[in-house]
Coordinates of C-alpha atoms and ligand atoms in Angstrom, one line a residue:
Chain A
X329 CA 27.1 18.9 -9.1
X330 CA 28.2 15.4 -8.2
X331 CA 25.7 12.5 -7.9
X332 CA 26.6 9.2 -6.4
X333 CA 23.9 6.6 -6.9
X334 CA 22.6 4.3 -4.3
X335 CA 25.4 5.0 -1.9
X336 CA 25.5 5.4 1.9
X337 CA 27.8 8.0 3.4
X338 CA 31.2 6.5 2.7
X339 CA 33.3 7.3 5.7
X340 CA 32.4 7.6 9.4
X341 CA 33.7 11.2 9.3
X342 CA 32.4 13.6 12.0
X343 CA 29.0 15.0 11.2
X344 CA 29.0 18.1 9.1
X345 CA 26.3 20.8 9.0
X346 CA 25.0 22.4 5.9
X347 CA 22.5 25.1 5.1
X348 CA 19.6 24.5 2.7
X349 CA 17.9 27.4 1.0
X350 CA 14.5 26.7 -0.5
X351 CA 14.3 29.4 -3.1
X352 CA 10.6 29.1 -4.1
X353 CA 9.4 29.3 -0.5
X354 CA 12.0 31.7 0.8
X355 CA 12.9 29.5 3.7
X356 CA 16.0 27.8 5.0
X357 CA 17.0 25.1 7.4
X358 CA 20.1 23.2 8.6
X359 CA 20.9 19.6 7.7
X360 CA 23.5 17.3 9.1
X361 CA 25.4 15.0 6.8
X362 CA 23.7 11.9 8.2
X363 CA 20.1 12.9 7.7
X364 CA 17.9 13.3 4.6
X365 CA 17.0 16.8 3.5
X366 CA 13.3 16.0 4.3
X367 CA 14.0 14.7 7.8
X368 CA 16.1 17.8 8.6
X369 CA 13.3 20.0 7.3
X370 CA 10.7 18.3 9.4
X371 CA 12.9 18.4 12.5
X372 CA 13.5 22.2 12.0
X373 CA 9.8 22.9 11.9
X374 CA 10.1 24.6 8.5
X375 CA 7.3 24.0 6.0
X376 CA 9.4 24.3 2.9
X377 CA 8.9 20.9 1.3
X378 CA 5.7 18.8 1.1
X379 CA 6.0 15.6 3.1
X380 CA 4.7 12.3 1.8
X381 CA 5.9 8.8 2.5
X382 CA 9.4 9.9 3.5
X383 CA 10.8 6.7 1.9
X384 CA 11.4 7.5 -1.8
X385 CA 8.1 6.1 -3.0
X386 CA 5.4 8.6 -3.5
X387 CA 7.1 11.6 -5.1
X388 CA 5.5 14.3 -2.8
X389 CA 8.9 15.8 -1.8
X390 CA 10.3 16.1 -5.3
X391 CA 12.7 19.0 -5.5
X392 CA 15.0 20.6 -8.0
X393 CA 18.6 21.0 -6.8
X394 CA 19.9 24.3 -8.2
X395 CA 23.3 24.4 -6.5
X396 CA 25.4 22.2 -4.3
X397 CA 26.5 18.6 -3.8
X398 CA 24.6 15.6 -2.4
X399 CA 24.4 11.8 -2.4
X400 CA 21.3 9.9 -3.1
X401 CA 19.7 6.7 -2.1
X402 CA 17.4 4.6 -4.4
X403 CA 14.2 6.5 -5.4
X404 CA 11.1 5.4 -7.2
X405 CA 11.7 5.5 -11.0
X406 CA 8.0 6.3 -11.3
X407 CA 8.8 9.8 -10.0
X408 CA 12.5 10.3 -10.8
X409 CA 13.7 9.0 -14.1
X410 CA 17.4 8.6 -14.9
X411 CA 17.2 11.8 -16.8
X412 CA 15.5 13.6 -13.9
X413 CA 18.2 12.4 -11.6
X414 CA 20.9 13.6 -13.8
X415 CA 19.2 17.1 -13.9
X416 CA 19.0 17.2 -10.1
X417 CA 15.3 16.5 -9.9
X418 CA 15.3 14.2 -6.9
X419 CA 13.3 13.3 -3.8
X420 CA 14.2 15.3 -0.7
X421 CA 13.7 12.2 1.5
X422 CA 16.4 10.3 -0.3
X423 CA 19.3 12.8 -0.5
X424 CA 22.1 13.6 1.8
X425 CA 23.7 17.0 1.6
X426 CA 27.5 17.2 1.0
X427 CA 27.6 21.0 0.8
X428 CA 25.3 23.9 1.3
X429 CA 22.4 23.5 -1.1
X430 CA 20.0 25.8 -3.0
X431 CA 16.8 23.9 -4.0
X432 CA 13.3 24.5 -5.3
X433 CA 10.5 22.4 -3.8
X434 CA 7.0 21.7 -5.1
X435 CA 8.2 19.6 -8.1
X436 CA 5.6 16.9 -7.4
X437 CA 3.4 16.3 -10.4
X438 CA 0.0 16.1 -8.9
X439 CA -2.1 13.7 -11.1
X440 CA -5.2 15.5 -10.0
X441 CA -4.0 18.7 -11.7
X442 CA -2.8 17.0 -14.9
X443 CA -4.9 16.3 -18.0
X444 CA -5.2 12.6 -18.0
X445 CA -4.5 10.9 -21.3
X446 CA -7.3 8.7 -22.6
X447 CA -6.4 5.2 -21.7
X448 CA -5.9 2.7 -24.5
X449 CA -4.9 -0.2 -22.4
X450 CA -6.8 -3.1 -24.0
X451 CA -5.7 -5.5 -21.3
X452 CA -8.5 -4.3 -19.0
X453 CA -11.7 -6.2 -18.7
X454 CA -14.2 -4.5 -21.0
X455 CA -17.7 -5.4 -21.7
Chain B
X1292 CA -24.8 -13.4 -5.1
X1293 CA -21.7 -15.2 -3.7
X1294 CA -19.8 -17.0 -6.4
X1295 CA -17.2 -19.0 -4.5
X1296 CA -14.6 -16.4 -4.0
X1297 CA -13.5 -16.9 -0.3
X1298 CA -11.0 -14.4 0.8
X1299 CA -7.9 -12.3 0.0
X1300 CA -5.1 -14.8 -0.7
X1301 CA -2.0 -12.8 -1.3
X1302 CA -0.5 -9.5 -2.4
X1303 CA 2.8 -9.0 -4.2
X1304 CA 4.4 -5.7 -3.3
X1305 CA 7.4 -4.1 -5.0
X1306 CA 10.1 -2.7 -2.7
X1307 CA 13.3 -0.7 -3.4
X1308 CA 15.5 -2.8 -1.1
X1309 CA 14.5 -6.3 -0.1
X1310 CA 16.6 -6.5 3.1
X1311 CA 15.2 -3.2 4.5
X1312 CA 11.7 -4.4 3.5
X1313 CA 12.1 -7.7 5.3
X1314 CA 13.2 -5.9 8.5
X1315 CA 10.0 -3.9 8.3
X1316 CA 7.5 -6.6 7.4
X1317 CA 9.1 -9.3 9.6
X1318 CA 10.7 -7.6 12.5
X1319 CA 8.4 -4.6 12.9
X1320 CA 5.1 -5.9 11.7
X1321 CA 5.7 -9.4 13.0
X1322 CA 4.9 -11.3 9.8
X1323 CA 6.4 -14.8 9.6
X1324 CA 9.2 -15.2 7.0
X1325 CA 8.4 -18.3 4.9
X1326 CA 10.8 -18.5 2.1
X1327 CA 12.8 -16.8 -0.6
X1328 CA 12.2 -18.2 -4.1
X1329 CA 14.6 -18.6 -7.0
X1330 CA 13.7 -15.1 -8.3
X1331 CA 14.6 -13.6 -5.0
X1332 CA 11.0 -12.8 -4.0
X1333 CA 10.4 -13.1 -0.2
X1334 CA 7.2 -14.8 1.1
X1335 CA 5.6 -14.0 4.4
X1336 CA 2.4 -14.6 6.3
X1337 CA 0.4 -13.5 9.4
X1338 CA 0.7 -16.1 12.1
X1339 CA -3.1 -17.0 12.1
X1340 CA -3.2 -17.7 8.4
X1341 CA -3.4 -21.4 7.4
X1342 CA -2.1 -21.0 3.9
X1343 CA 1.7 -21.0 3.2
X1344 CA 2.0 -17.3 2.5
X1345 CA 0.0 -14.1 1.9
X1346 CA 2.6 -11.4 1.2
X1347 CA 5.3 -11.5 -1.5
X1348 CA 8.0 -8.9 -1.7
X1349 CA 9.8 -8.2 -4.9
X1350 CA 12.7 -5.9 -5.4
X1351 CA 12.1 -3.4 -8.2
X1352 CA 13.0 0.2 -9.1
X1353 CA 9.6 1.6 -8.3
X1354 CA 7.4 0.5 -5.4
X1355 CA 3.8 -0.3 -5.6
X1356 CA 1.5 -3.4 -6.0
X1357 CA 2.1 -6.0 -8.6
X1358 CA -1.2 -7.8 -8.0
X1359 CA -3.7 -8.9 -5.3
X1360 CA -5.1 -12.4 -5.3
X1361 CA -8.3 -14.0 -4.0
X1362 CA -8.6 -17.7 -3.1
X1363 CA -11.7 -19.5 -4.4
X1364 CA -13.3 -22.6 -3.0
X1365 CA -12.0 -25.2 -5.4
X1366 CA -10.8 -25.9 -8.9
X1367 CA -14.2 -26.3 -10.4
X1368 CA -15.1 -22.7 -9.2
X1369 CA -11.8 -21.5 -10.6
X1370 CA -12.6 -22.9 -14.0
X1371 CA -16.2 -21.5 -13.8
X1372 CA -14.9 -18.0 -13.0
X1373 CA -12.2 -18.2 -15.6
X1374 CA -14.9 -18.8 -18.2
X1375 CA -17.1 -16.0 -16.9
X1376 CA -14.2 -13.5 -16.8
X1377 CA -13.5 -14.3 -20.5
X1378 CA -17.1 -14.1 -21.4
X1379 CA -17.3 -10.7 -19.6
X1380 CA -14.5 -9.4 -21.8
X1381 CA -11.4 -9.9 -19.7
X1382 CA -8.0 -10.9 -21.1
X1383 CA -7.3 -13.8 -18.7
X1384 CA -3.7 -14.7 -18.3
X1385 CA -3.0 -18.3 -17.0
X1386 CA -0.1 -18.6 -14.6
X1387 CA 1.0 -22.2 -14.0
X1388 CA 1.1 -23.9 -10.6
X1389 CA 4.4 -23.3 -8.8
X1390 CA 5.2 -19.9 -10.4
X1391 CA 4.6 -18.7 -6.8
X1392 CA 6.2 -21.4 -4.7
X1393 CA 3.5 -23.6 -3.1
X1394 CA 0.6 -21.9 -5.0
X1395 CA -1.6 -23.8 -7.5
X1396 CA -2.5 -22.4 -10.9
X1397 CA -3.6 -18.8 -11.0
X1398 CA -5.6 -16.7 -13.4
X1399 CA -4.9 -13.0 -13.7
X1400 CA -6.9 -10.2 -15.2
X1401 CA -6.7 -6.4 -15.1
X1402 CA -9.7 -4.6 -13.6
X1403 CA -11.0 -1.3 -15.1
X1404 CA -9.2 0.7 -12.5
X1405 CA -5.9 -0.8 -13.9
X1406 CA -5.1 -3.1 -11.1
X1407 CA -4.0 -6.7 -11.7
X1408 CA -6.1 -9.3 -9.7
X1409 CA -5.7 -13.1 -9.5
X1410 CA -7.8 -16.0 -8.5
X1411 CA -6.4 -19.4 -7.3
X1412 CA -7.9 -22.4 -5.7
X1413 CA -5.0 -24.2 -4.1
X1414 CA -2.1 -23.2 -1.9
X1415 CA 0.0 -25.4 0.3
X1416 CA -1.5 -25.3 3.8
X1417 CA 1.2 -25.1 6.4
X1418 CA -1.3 -24.3 9.2
X1419 CA -1.3 -21.5 11.7
X1420 CA 2.2 -20.6 12.7
X1421 CA 3.5 -22.1 16.0
X1422 CA 0.2 -23.5 17.3
X1423 CA -1.3 -25.8 14.6
X1424 CA -4.7 -27.3 14.6
X1425 CA -4.6 -29.9 17.3
X1426 CA -5.2 -28.7 20.9
X1427 CA -3.7 -25.3 20.0
X1428 CA -2.4 -22.9 22.5
X1429 CA -3.8 -19.3 22.4
X1430 CA -0.8 -17.8 20.5
X1431 CA 2.8 -18.6 19.7
X1432 CA 5.3 -17.1 22.2
X1433 CA 8.0 -16.1 19.7
X1434 CA 6.1 -13.4 17.7
X1435 CA 7.8 -10.2 16.9
X1436 CA 6.8 -6.5 16.8
X1437 CA 3.2 -5.8 16.0
X1438 CA 2.3 -9.5 15.8
X1439 CA 0.1 -8.9 12.7
X1440 CA -2.4 -11.7 12.5
X1441 CA -3.4 -11.8 8.9
X1442 CA -3.3 -9.9 5.6
X1443 CA -6.8 -8.4 5.5
X1444 CA -7.4 -6.1 2.5
X1445 CA -6.0 -3.5 0.1
X1446 CA -7.1 0.0 -0.6
X1447 CA -6.5 0.9 -4.2
X1448 CA -6.7 4.1 -6.2
X1449 CA -8.0 4.2 -9.8
X1450 CA -10.3 5.9 -12.3
X1451 CA -13.1 3.5 -13.4
X1452 CA -14.7 2.7 -10.1
X1453 CA -18.1 1.8 -11.7
X1454 CA -16.4 -0.6 -14.1
X1455 CA -14.5 -2.4 -11.4
X1456 CA -17.5 -2.6 -9.1
X1457 CA -19.6 -4.1 -12.0
X1458 CA -16.9 -6.7 -12.7
X1459 CA -16.4 -7.6 -9.0
X1460 CA -20.1 -7.7 -8.3
X1461 CA -21.4 -9.5 -11.4
X1462 CA -18.6 -12.0 -12.0
X1463 CA -16.9 -12.4 -8.6
X1464 CA -19.8 -12.0 -6.3
X1465 CA -18.6 -9.0 -4.2
X1466 CA -21.1 -6.6 -2.6
X1467 CA -20.7 -2.9 -1.7
X1468 CA -20.6 -2.7 2.0
X1469 CA -19.9 1.1 2.2
X1470 CA -19.6 3.9 -0.3
X1471 CA -18.9 7.6 -0.6
X1472 CA -21.2 9.4 -3.1
X1473 CA -21.0 12.9 -4.5
X1474 CA -24.0 15.2 -5.0
X1475 CA -24.2 14.1 -8.7
X1476 CA -24.5 10.4 -7.6
X1477 CA -20.9 9.5 -8.6
X1478 CA -19.2 7.0 -6.3
X1479 CA -15.9 8.4 -5.0
X1480 CA -15.1 5.4 -2.8
X1481 CA -16.3 1.8 -2.6
X1482 CA -15.6 -0.8 0.0
X1483 CA -16.3 -4.3 -1.3
X1484 CA -16.8 -7.5 0.7
X1485 CA -16.9 -11.1 -0.3
X1486 CA -17.2 -12.3 3.3
X1487 CA -18.4 -11.2 6.6
X1488 CA -15.7 -8.6 6.8
X1489 CA -16.4 -4.9 6.3
X1490 CA -14.1 -5.0 3.3
X1491 CA -11.9 -7.4 1.4
X1492 CA -10.8 -4.7 -1.1
X1493 CA -11.6 -1.0 -1.5
X1494 CA -11.2 1.6 -4.2
X1495 CA -11.0 5.4 -4.2
X1496 CA -11.5 7.5 -7.3
X1497 CA -8.3 9.0 -8.7
X1498 CA -7.3 10.1 -12.2
X1499 CA -4.4 7.6 -12.6
X1500 CA -4.9 3.9 -13.0
X1501 CA -3.3 1.2 -10.9
X1502 CA -2.2 3.1 -7.8
X1503 CA -1.6 1.4 -4.5
X1504 CA -2.8 3.1 -1.3
X1505 CA -2.2 0.5 1.4
X1506 CA -2.1 -3.2 2.4
X1507 CA -3.8 -3.8 5.7
X1508 CA -3.1 -6.3 8.4
X1509 CA -5.4 -7.4 11.3
X1510 CA -4.7 -7.0 15.0
X1511 CA -6.9 -8.2 17.8
X1512 CA -7.4 -5.2 20.0
X1513 CA -7.2 -1.4 20.3
X1514 CA -4.4 -1.9 22.8
X1515 CA -2.5 -3.7 20.0
X1516 CA -3.0 -0.8 17.7
X1517 CA -1.7 1.6 20.3
X1518 CA 1.3 -0.7 20.9
X1519 CA 1.9 -0.7 17.1
X1520 CA 2.0 3.1 17.3
X1521 CA 4.6 2.8 20.1
X1522 CA 6.7 0.5 17.9
X1523 CA 6.5 2.9 15.0
X1524 CA 8.0 5.6 17.1
X1525 CA 10.6 3.3 18.7
X1526 CA 11.9 2.3 15.3
X1527 CA 11.6 5.8 13.8
X1528 CA 9.3 4.4 11.1
X1529 CA 7.6 6.9 8.8
X1530 CA 4.1 7.5 10.3
X1531 CA 1.1 8.7 8.2
X1532 CA -1.7 9.1 10.7
X1533 CA -3.1 7.5 13.8
X1534 CA -3.9 5.7 16.0
X1535 CA -7.4 6.8 15.2
X1536 CA -10.8 5.4 14.1
X1537 CA -12.3 5.1 10.6
X1538 CA -15.9 6.3 10.1
X1539 CA -16.2 3.8 7.3
X1540 CA -16.1 0.3 8.8
X1541 CA -15.6 1.7 12.4
X1542 CA -12.2 0.0 12.5
X1543 CA -9.5 1.4 14.7
X1544 CA -6.3 2.0 12.8
X1545 CA -2.8 3.3 12.3
X1546 CA -1.2 4.1 8.9
X1547 CA 2.5 4.1 8.3
X1548 CA 5.0 3.5 5.5
X1549 CA 7.3 0.7 4.6
X1550 CA 11.0 1.7 3.8
X1551 CA 10.0 2.0 0.1
X1552 CA 7.1 4.3 0.7
X1553 CA 4.3 1.7 0.4
X1554 CA 1.6 2.5 2.9
X1555 CA 0.7 -0.2 5.5
X1556 CA -2.2 -0.3 7.9
X1557 CA -2.7 -2.3 11.0
X1558 CA -6.2 -2.2 12.5
X1559 CA -8.7 -3.9 14.7
X1560 CA -12.5 -4.0 14.9
X1561 CA -14.6 -3.3 11.9
X1562 CA -18.3 -4.0 11.3
X1563 CA -19.7 -7.4 10.3
X1564 CA -21.3 -7.6 6.8
X1565 CA -24.0 -10.0 5.5
X1566 CA -25.0 -10.1 1.8
X1567 CA -28.5 -8.8 2.7
X1568 CA -27.2 -5.6 4.2
X1569 CA -28.0 -2.4 2.3
X1570 CA -24.9 -0.3 1.5
X1571 CA -23.9 2.3 4.0
X1572 CA -23.6 5.6 2.2
X1573 CA -21.4 8.7 3.2
X1574 CA -21.9 12.0 1.4
X1575 CA -18.8 13.4 -0.3
X1576 CA -18.7 16.4 2.0
X1577 CA -18.4 14.0 5.0
X1578 CA -15.4 12.3 3.4
X1579 CA -13.0 13.5 6.1
X1580 CA -15.1 12.1 8.9
X1581 CA -15.7 8.9 6.9
X1582 CA -12.0 8.2 6.6
X1583 CA -10.6 9.7 9.9
X1584 CA -13.5 9.8 12.3
X1585 CA -11.6 11.9 15.0
X1586 CA -9.7 14.4 12.8
X1587 CA -12.7 14.8 10.5
X1588 CA -10.5 15.9 7.7
X1589 CA -8.2 14.2 5.2
X1590 CA -4.6 15.0 5.3
X1591 CA -3.2 15.8 1.8
X1592 CA -1.1 12.7 2.1
X1593 CA -4.1 10.4 2.2
X1594 CA -5.0 11.6 -1.3
X1595 CA -1.5 12.0 -2.9
X1596 CA 1.0 9.7 -1.2
X1597 CA 0.5 6.6 -3.4
X1598 CA 2.8 4.0 -5.0
Ligands
LIG2870 FE1 -7.6 -0.2 5.2

């Protein structure tokens, strides 16, 4: 797996088409080399990845890339740590396929389902 | 009881790419670009606003809201409220004049929902853009995009709604204009006003602290909201929902995202609020209609796409 950080497609090469297989939802769609995975999924009409802000901010479209190559644009560090990014945990709205891909969607960590840590932030106004 | 807090003064928003953000806020939304400071933060304003700026964009590795500020009547009130915040139990941070270019001294505190708020009394007044104060024309002729008139309010997500309401009501003089209440009497949403507007800041209950739902900008007419929708499609900007109407406030609205995933709203209308008005209450099972009056249900995104 190769990851290029914060880079646009390098050369104005002719568009390539790749196949994306979403393993956990048993669905696939086609993506061209100039569009994000999420944009391609929405365009295809598939419902294989949850759609949020589409701009790398909210984390709703977090996926695990299992196989294949891609480039990525800047994503919110609140949802994708450097470690996540190195492991292929990325936001579908910010990656561009460079080969056929196998991914797993539904990697968004929904705070409503998580146990919330008791907050010890003593900056807050307290009476 | 009103305490001398006048209106939302500014919001500082984190973006992943300052150039892309500027194209969005300036060229699409039609805010006026004011200046870039020595830290690289970009200042903008709506054309009807008299103060120098109301939106500050800061490039960072995670989008969201740094802080929202309210302008108070004068320095005496600022001092008074500073004392009352400290007495209430807030850690008040003093930020010197000029830290934001053209803004007087600010005081900052963290509300129980985890959001940072500021108060300030003075900001350079550059006047309404393009028309000024003397025999003004109806509007400037060189506005771009949606021609957003002013920064109006923020909707924020956080856990301790009661604590934040108590602070905003008792110390800062905000009133609840509208609320959503569950069968056990817990408030799930609160729309707070310090003016005649239906809201100056609003909160929705959410397990995490300090989440940003949207910053909202005022347009004059429903036709303008529709035209904003056209511009969103023309520019292939990420849409959330709308044009539609809110049940709460009755405003007509469209939600969309900036290039870093921060949600924006442009809207028109909205009820008038006076301090003697009783709160308007929505039952939790009507939340869908309260938020999106036509769809009558929330999209998942409304509850989970936050920065
Ligand atoms: Fe709003």
